[in-house]
Short mmCIF file of C-alpha atoms and ligand atoms in Angstrom, two decimals:
data_model
loop_
_atom_site.label_atom_id
_atom_site.label_comp_id
_atom_site.label_asym_id
_atom_site.label_seq_id
_atom_site.Cartn_x
_atom_site.Cartn_y
_atom_site.Cartn_z
CA MET A 1 4.82 -15.87 19.12
CA THR A 2 7.97 -16.72 17.11
CA ASN A 3 8.45 -20.41 16.38
CA ASN A 4 11.36 -22.40 17.73
CA ILE A 5 14.49 -21.61 15.74
CA THR A 6 16.20 -24.70 14.40
CA GLY A 7 19.26 -25.35 12.23
CA LYS A 8 16.92 -25.45 9.24
CA THR A 9 14.90 -22.32 9.96
CA GLN A 10 14.28 -20.34 6.76
CA LEU A 11 14.68 -16.58 6.82
CA LEU A 12 12.20 -13.91 5.77
CA GLY A 13 12.14 -10.28 6.84
CA VAL A 14 11.43 -6.63 6.18
CA ILE A 15 14.10 -4.11 5.27
CA GLY A 16 13.62 -0.44 6.03
CA TYR A 17 15.13 2.40 7.99
CA PRO A 18 13.76 2.79 10.56
CA VAL A 19 11.87 -0.47 10.72
CA GLU A 20 11.17 -1.04 14.40
CA HIS A 21 7.56 0.23 14.09
CA SER A 22 6.72 -2.18 11.24
CA LEU A 23 3.72 -4.41 11.93
CA SER A 24 4.82 -6.91 9.28
CA PRO A 25 6.79 -9.22 11.66
CA LEU A 26 3.73 -9.56 13.88
CA MET A 27 1.45 -10.42 10.98
CA HIS A 28 3.82 -12.77 9.15
CA ASN A 29 5.06 -14.65 12.21
CA ALA A 30 1.43 -15.22 13.27
CA ALA A 31 0.79 -16.81 9.86
CA ILE A 32 3.99 -18.89 10.02
CA ALA A 33 3.09 -20.19 13.49
CA GLN A 34 -0.43 -21.08 12.33
CA LEU A 35 0.97 -22.98 9.35
CA GLY A 36 3.51 -24.74 11.60
CA LEU A 37 6.37 -23.88 9.25
CA ASP A 38 10.06 -23.60 10.15
CA TYR A 39 10.38 -19.99 9.01
CA VAL A 40 10.99 -16.75 10.83
CA TYR A 41 10.27 -13.17 9.66
CA LEU A 42 12.59 -10.52 11.11
CA PRO A 43 12.73 -6.72 11.14
CA LEU A 44 16.01 -5.78 9.45
CA PRO A 45 17.05 -2.13 9.88
CA ILE A 46 19.33 -1.25 6.97
CA GLU A 47 20.77 2.21 6.46
CA PRO A 48 20.58 3.41 2.83
CA GLN A 49 24.36 3.28 2.34
CA ASN A 50 24.38 -0.40 3.40
CA LEU A 51 21.62 -1.59 1.09
CA GLU A 52 23.80 -3.20 -1.56
CA ILE A 53 26.02 -5.04 0.90
CA ALA A 54 22.99 -6.20 2.87
CA ILE A 55 21.35 -7.70 -0.23
CA ALA A 56 24.57 -9.51 -1.11
CA GLY A 57 24.68 -10.81 2.47
CA PHE A 58 21.07 -12.02 2.25
CA ALA A 59 22.03 -14.08 -0.81
CA ALA A 60 25.01 -15.50 1.09
CA VAL A 61 22.92 -16.64 4.07
CA GLY A 62 20.07 -17.98 1.91
CA VAL A 63 17.27 -15.54 2.75
CA VAL A 64 14.09 -16.77 1.01
CA GLY A 65 12.54 -13.36 0.53
CA PHE A 66 11.88 -10.02 2.15
CA SER A 67 9.52 -7.05 2.26
CA VAL A 68 10.81 -3.61 1.38
CA THR A 69 9.67 -0.43 3.06
CA ILE A 70 10.72 3.23 3.24
CA PRO A 71 13.34 4.37 2.18
CA HIS A 72 14.33 1.39 -0.01
CA LYS A 73 11.31 0.82 -2.27
CA GLN A 74 12.94 2.52 -5.26
CA ALA A 75 16.62 2.20 -4.34
CA ILE A 76 16.35 -1.62 -4.36
CA ILE A 77 15.40 -1.74 -8.06
CA PRO A 78 18.91 -1.62 -9.60
CA LEU A 79 20.03 -4.38 -7.19
CA LEU A 80 17.49 -6.90 -8.50
CA SER A 81 17.82 -9.27 -11.47
CA GLU A 82 14.17 -9.04 -12.46
CA ILE A 83 11.23 -6.78 -11.70
CA SER A 84 7.60 -7.59 -12.44
CA PRO A 85 5.82 -5.42 -15.03
CA LEU A 86 3.54 -4.15 -12.26
CA ALA A 87 6.44 -3.04 -10.04
CA THR A 88 8.03 -1.43 -13.09
CA ALA A 89 4.82 0.51 -13.80
CA VAL A 90 4.48 1.55 -10.15
CA GLY A 91 8.18 2.39 -9.96
CA ALA A 92 8.55 0.71 -6.57
CA VAL A 93 9.22 -2.77 -5.19
CA ASN A 94 7.78 -3.90 -1.84
CA THR A 95 8.38 -7.66 -2.11
CA VAL A 96 11.56 -9.51 -3.13
CA THR A 97 12.00 -13.24 -3.54
CA ARG A 98 14.98 -15.48 -4.33
CA GLN A 99 14.40 -17.52 -7.49
CA ASN A 100 17.14 -19.57 -9.16
CA GLN A 101 19.93 -17.65 -7.41
CA ARG A 102 18.42 -14.32 -8.53
CA TRP A 103 16.52 -11.61 -6.71
CA VAL A 104 13.09 -10.94 -8.22
CA GLY A 105 11.04 -7.91 -7.17
CA THR A 106 7.34 -7.19 -7.33
CA ASN A 107 4.75 -4.88 -5.80
CA THR A 108 1.93 -6.34 -3.71
CA ASP A 109 0.61 -2.94 -2.53
CA VAL A 110 -1.52 -2.80 -5.68
CA GLU A 111 -3.15 -6.16 -4.90
CA GLY A 112 -3.52 -5.05 -1.27
CA PHE A 113 -5.26 -1.84 -2.29
CA ILE A 114 -7.74 -3.42 -4.69
CA ALA A 115 -8.57 -6.48 -2.53
CA PRO A 116 -11.23 -4.86 -0.30
CA LEU A 117 -12.78 -3.11 -3.32
CA GLN A 118 -13.01 -6.35 -5.28
CA THR A 119 -14.16 -8.64 -2.50
CA THR A 120 -16.69 -6.32 -0.87
CA TYR A 121 -18.09 -4.34 -3.78
CA HIS A 122 -18.59 -6.40 -6.90
CA GLN A 123 -18.96 -3.40 -9.15
CA ASP A 124 -18.24 -2.61 -12.71
CA TRP A 125 -15.78 0.22 -12.28
CA ARG A 126 -15.49 0.95 -15.99
CA GLN A 127 -17.73 4.03 -16.15
CA GLN A 128 -16.45 5.30 -12.83
CA ILE A 129 -14.25 8.14 -11.63
CA ALA A 130 -11.51 7.86 -8.98
CA VAL A 131 -10.17 10.92 -7.16
CA ILE A 132 -6.90 10.35 -5.29
CA LEU A 133 -5.53 12.80 -2.70
CA GLY A 134 -1.71 12.93 -2.65
CA ASN A 135 0.99 11.99 -5.13
CA GLY A 136 3.56 10.11 -3.06
CA GLY A 137 4.63 6.45 -3.05
CA ALA A 138 1.31 4.95 -1.96
CA ALA A 139 -0.56 7.02 -4.56
CA ARG A 140 1.44 5.19 -7.25
CA ALA A 141 0.08 1.81 -6.12
CA VAL A 142 -3.43 3.30 -5.89
CA VAL A 143 -3.25 4.70 -9.45
CA ALA A 144 -2.06 1.30 -10.75
CA GLY A 145 -4.84 -0.41 -8.77
CA CYS A 146 -7.53 1.93 -10.17
CA GLN A 147 -6.22 1.22 -13.67
CA GLN A 148 -6.40 -2.54 -13.01
CA LEU A 149 -10.00 -2.18 -11.87
CA GLY A 150 -10.74 -0.34 -15.10
CA PHE A 151 -11.69 3.14 -13.88
CA ALA A 152 -12.60 5.45 -16.77
CA GLU A 153 -10.94 8.47 -15.17
CA ILE A 154 -8.24 8.67 -12.51
CA HIS A 155 -7.69 12.13 -11.02
CA VAL A 156 -4.73 12.76 -8.73
CA VAL A 157 -4.77 15.90 -6.58
CA GLY A 158 -1.60 17.31 -5.03
CA ARG A 159 -0.31 20.44 -3.33
CA ASN A 160 2.98 20.80 -5.23
CA GLN A 161 2.71 21.49 -8.98
CA GLU A 162 6.29 20.41 -9.71
CA LYS A 163 5.82 17.04 -7.99
CA LEU A 164 2.43 16.61 -9.67
CA THR A 165 3.94 17.17 -13.11
CA ALA A 166 6.77 14.74 -12.34
CA PHE A 167 4.19 12.21 -11.11
CA TYR A 168 2.19 12.55 -14.34
CA ASN A 169 5.29 12.29 -16.54
CA SER A 170 6.49 9.18 -14.71
CA TRP A 171 3.58 7.22 -16.26
CA ARG A 172 4.54 8.22 -19.81
CA ASN A 173 5.57 4.68 -20.75
CA SER A 174 2.40 3.14 -19.34
CA SER A 175 -1.15 2.95 -20.72
CA ILE A 176 -2.27 4.39 -17.36
CA ILE A 177 -1.47 7.86 -18.64
CA GLU A 178 -4.47 7.70 -21.00
CA ASN A 179 -6.89 7.78 -18.04
CA LEU A 180 -4.80 9.90 -15.68
CA GLN A 181 -5.13 13.61 -14.93
CA VAL A 182 -3.38 15.62 -12.22
CA HIS A 183 -4.79 18.70 -10.50
CA PRO A 184 -3.83 21.29 -7.90
CA TRP A 185 -5.58 21.09 -4.53
CA GLU A 186 -7.88 24.05 -5.45
CA LYS A 187 -9.70 21.84 -7.99
CA LEU A 188 -11.06 19.55 -5.27
CA THR A 189 -14.39 21.34 -4.90
CA LYS A 190 -15.11 20.64 -8.55
CA LEU A 191 -13.75 17.07 -8.54
CA ILE A 192 -15.26 15.61 -5.36
CA PRO A 193 -18.92 15.63 -6.53
CA GLN A 194 -17.83 13.54 -9.55
CA ALA A 195 -15.97 10.93 -7.48
CA ASN A 196 -17.26 7.36 -7.29
CA LEU A 197 -14.13 6.46 -5.33
CA LEU A 198 -12.27 9.01 -3.18
CA VAL A 199 -8.92 7.84 -1.78
CA ASN A 200 -6.74 9.56 0.82
CA THR A 201 -3.08 8.64 0.30
CA THR A 202 -1.74 11.57 2.34
CA PRO A 203 -0.70 11.03 5.96
CA ILE A 204 -3.14 13.75 7.11
CA GLY A 205 -5.24 12.42 10.00
CA MET A 206 -2.81 9.67 10.99
CA TYR A 207 -2.29 9.09 14.72
CA PRO A 208 -1.55 11.23 16.77
CA HIS A 209 -3.08 13.98 14.57
CA ILE A 210 -6.45 12.31 14.67
CA ASP A 211 -8.57 15.49 14.37
CA ASN A 212 -7.04 16.44 11.02
CA SER A 213 -8.51 15.66 7.63
CA PRO A 214 -7.21 16.35 4.12
CA LEU A 215 -10.63 17.83 3.29
CA SER A 216 -12.56 20.70 4.82
CA ARG A 217 -16.17 20.09 5.83
CA GLU A 218 -17.28 22.14 2.78
CA GLU A 219 -15.15 20.07 0.39
CA MET A 220 -16.45 16.77 1.80
CA ALA A 221 -20.04 18.08 1.59
CA GLY A 222 -19.81 17.61 -2.17
CA LEU A 223 -19.25 13.83 -1.89
CA SER A 224 -22.09 11.69 -3.23
CA ALA A 225 -23.87 9.32 -0.81
CA ASN A 226 -23.20 6.56 -3.38
CA ALA A 227 -19.44 7.07 -3.32
CA ILE A 228 -16.79 4.95 -1.60
CA ALA A 229 -14.26 6.79 0.59
CA TYR A 230 -11.03 4.86 1.18
CA ASP A 231 -8.31 6.00 3.60
CA LEU A 232 -4.94 4.22 3.45
CA ILE A 233 -4.35 5.19 7.09
CA TYR A 234 -5.22 2.43 9.61
CA ILE A 235 -4.69 4.25 12.92
CA PRO A 236 -7.08 5.69 14.08
CA GLN A 237 -10.13 3.81 12.88
CA PRO A 238 -12.06 5.52 11.47
CA THR A 239 -10.01 8.60 10.56
CA GLN A 240 -11.55 12.06 10.55
CA PHE A 241 -11.66 11.79 6.72
CA LEU A 242 -13.73 8.59 6.91
CA GLN A 243 -15.99 10.04 9.62
CA GLN A 244 -16.74 13.02 7.35
CA ALA A 245 -17.46 10.69 4.43
CA GLN A 246 -19.70 8.50 6.59
CA LYS A 247 -21.78 11.57 7.48
CA GLN A 248 -22.33 12.04 3.75
CA GLY A 249 -23.72 8.50 3.63
CA ALA A 250 -20.72 7.13 1.72
CA ILE A 251 -19.28 3.62 2.15
CA ILE A 252 -15.95 3.74 4.00
CA ILE A 253 -12.84 1.53 3.84
CA ASP A 254 -9.81 1.94 6.13
CA GLY A 255 -6.19 0.98 5.39
CA LEU A 256 -5.94 -2.14 7.56
CA GLU A 257 -7.18 -4.58 4.95
CA MET A 258 -4.69 -3.19 2.41
CA LEU A 259 -1.91 -3.82 4.92
CA VAL A 260 -3.15 -7.38 5.51
CA GLN A 261 -3.69 -8.20 1.83
CA GLN A 262 -0.32 -6.90 0.60
CA GLY A 263 1.23 -9.19 3.25
CA VAL A 264 -0.93 -12.13 2.20
CA ALA A 265 0.15 -11.66 -1.43
CA ALA A 266 3.83 -11.55 -0.39
CA LEU A 267 3.56 -14.66 1.79
CA LYS A 268 1.94 -16.57 -1.08
CA ILE A 269 4.95 -15.75 -3.24
CA TRP A 270 7.56 -16.72 -0.63
CA LEU A 271 5.85 -19.93 0.54
CA GLN A 272 4.60 -20.89 -2.94
CA THR A 273 1.16 -21.64 -1.55
CA GLU A 274 -2.35 -20.28 -1.88
CA SER A 275 -3.28 -21.35 1.66
CA VAL A 276 -2.25 -18.41 3.76
CA PRO A 277 -4.21 -17.86 7.04
CA VAL A 278 -5.60 -14.40 6.26
CA ASP A 279 -7.84 -14.31 9.34
CA VAL A 280 -4.90 -15.07 11.65
CA MET A 281 -2.88 -12.23 10.10
CA ARG A 282 -5.79 -9.78 10.33
CA GLN A 283 -6.56 -10.81 13.92
CA ALA A 284 -2.91 -10.44 15.00
CA LEU A 285 -2.92 -6.85 13.73
CA ARG A 286 -6.34 -5.99 15.15
CA LYS A 287 -5.36 -7.33 18.57
CA HIS A 288 -2.07 -5.43 18.54
CA LEU A 289 -3.85 -2.20 17.53
CA GLY A 290 -6.46 -2.69 20.26
CA LEU A 291 -9.30 -2.99 17.74
CA ASN A 292 -11.02 -5.90 19.49
P1 LIG B 301 4.74 9.76 0.85
O1 LIG B 301 5.44 9.12 -0.28
O2 LIG B 301 5.48 10.65 1.79
O3 LIG B 301 3.52 10.62 0.19
C1 LIG B 301 2.66 11.42 0.96
C2 LIG B 301 1.85 12.32 0.03
O4 LIG B 301 0.98 13.11 0.85
C3 LIG B 301 2.69 13.32 -0.79
O5 LIG B 301 2.13 13.49 -2.06
C4 LIG B 301 2.56 14.60 0.03
O6 LIG B 301 2.65 15.79 -0.73
C5 LIG B 301 1.14 14.49 0.53
N1 LIG B 301 0.94 15.32 1.70
C6 LIG B 301 1.56 15.21 2.90
N2 LIG B 301 1.11 16.17 3.73
C7 LIG B 301 0.21 16.90 3.02
C8 LIG B 301 -0.60 18.05 3.32
N3 LIG B 301 -0.56 18.61 4.53
N4 LIG B 301 -1.42 18.51 2.35
C9 LIG B 301 -1.46 17.94 1.12
N5 LIG B 301 -0.72 16.85 0.78
C10 LIG B 301 0.10 16.36 1.73
O7 LIG B 301 4.02 8.69 1.77
P2 LIG B 301 3.37 7.28 1.29
O8 LIG B 301 4.36 6.21 1.42
O9 LIG B 301 2.69 7.53 0.00
O10 LIG B 301 2.29 7.04 2.45
C11 LIG B 301 1.16 7.88 2.56
C12 LIG B 301 0.17 7.34 3.60
O11 LIG B 301 -0.32 6.08 3.18
C13 LIG B 301 0.77 7.12 4.99
O12 LIG B 301 -0.21 7.51 5.93
C14 LIG B 301 1.00 5.63 5.04
O13 LIG B 301 0.93 5.13 6.36
C15 LIG B 301 -0.17 5.13 4.23
N6 LIG B 301 0.08 3.81 3.63
C16 LIG B 301 -0.72 2.77 4.00
C17 LIG B 301 -0.54 1.53 3.44
C18 LIG B 301 -1.43 0.39 3.85
O14 LIG B 301 -1.08 -0.77 3.60
N7 LIG B 301 -2.59 0.65 4.42
C19 LIG B 301 0.48 1.32 2.50
C20 LIG B 301 1.28 2.41 2.12
C21 LIG B 301 1.07 3.66 2.71
P3 LIG B 301 4.03 16.35 -1.30
O15 LIG B 301 4.42 15.39 -2.40
O16 LIG B 301 3.68 17.69 -1.81
O17 LIG B 301 4.99 16.36 -0.15
#
């Protein structure tokens, strides 16, 4: 799969710890091979205490750019020269690129999240209500995405009041806070019937716990048949959460396209091109996950 390495091969990669389960190398190297470019995208396991030295080393060896995953998405911020307004609002960087001898960070998870909503459902979201389960890192990109789409109300539901309050307060310097409300889990029964978009950002239902769902059957029974249910999880497909929503007649979206589209957005930045082979990237992942 990986191209022939030459003396001129340009370096891309993903930093995380651990990083060996990342699907990004598979997806990006498939795109690079299709484009016939002399680049390689590597998994780079970096322990938190080595982050700063690793970034300095990347500059020394001329790394073109890299993806950032857990646990570095926030820790990388002080090591960068510039951060996009979007990444600043989200409070996390997942894509870094070298520009004029400086590291510049952005967040493509937001673009990844909204892509399937925009391309498949050409709706006016402005009178609509989003209900988001969970208040972790991915929920931040989802909240920013819902704001970009123009949702009138964005409700985030979490199990820990302290974390929920901190989550809410973290948007104080952003206009997002005007449309944002946070709620304890017990409010779900009241919120779900109002949801036009219901998003699961918790890991509940992820392989191997495939019979679990963040919602009880009774809670999901309140979901409107006109709603869209979106699960960020991509294994299994569909999750228990999406199966429940489908029984309600709702439209369902799984997390694979978000994974593909955040990668597409990153590759466009690194390669400075709009022609990225999206289908090749999607197919590489689907084949690896045994989806066709
Ligand atoms: P995270 O930062 O650890 O956040 C997880 C959130 O889920 C937290 O708010 C946590 O609550 C909540 N949660 C966990 N177990 C729960 C339970 N039993 N009941 C209620 N809430 C629970 O993780 P993340 O980075 O946001 O990732 C979350 C999920 O999104 C993962 O499955 C990940 O694979 C997926 N994801 C997918 C993509 C994609 O491209 N498709 C991208 C990013 C993430 P507490 O805060 O109370 O602990």
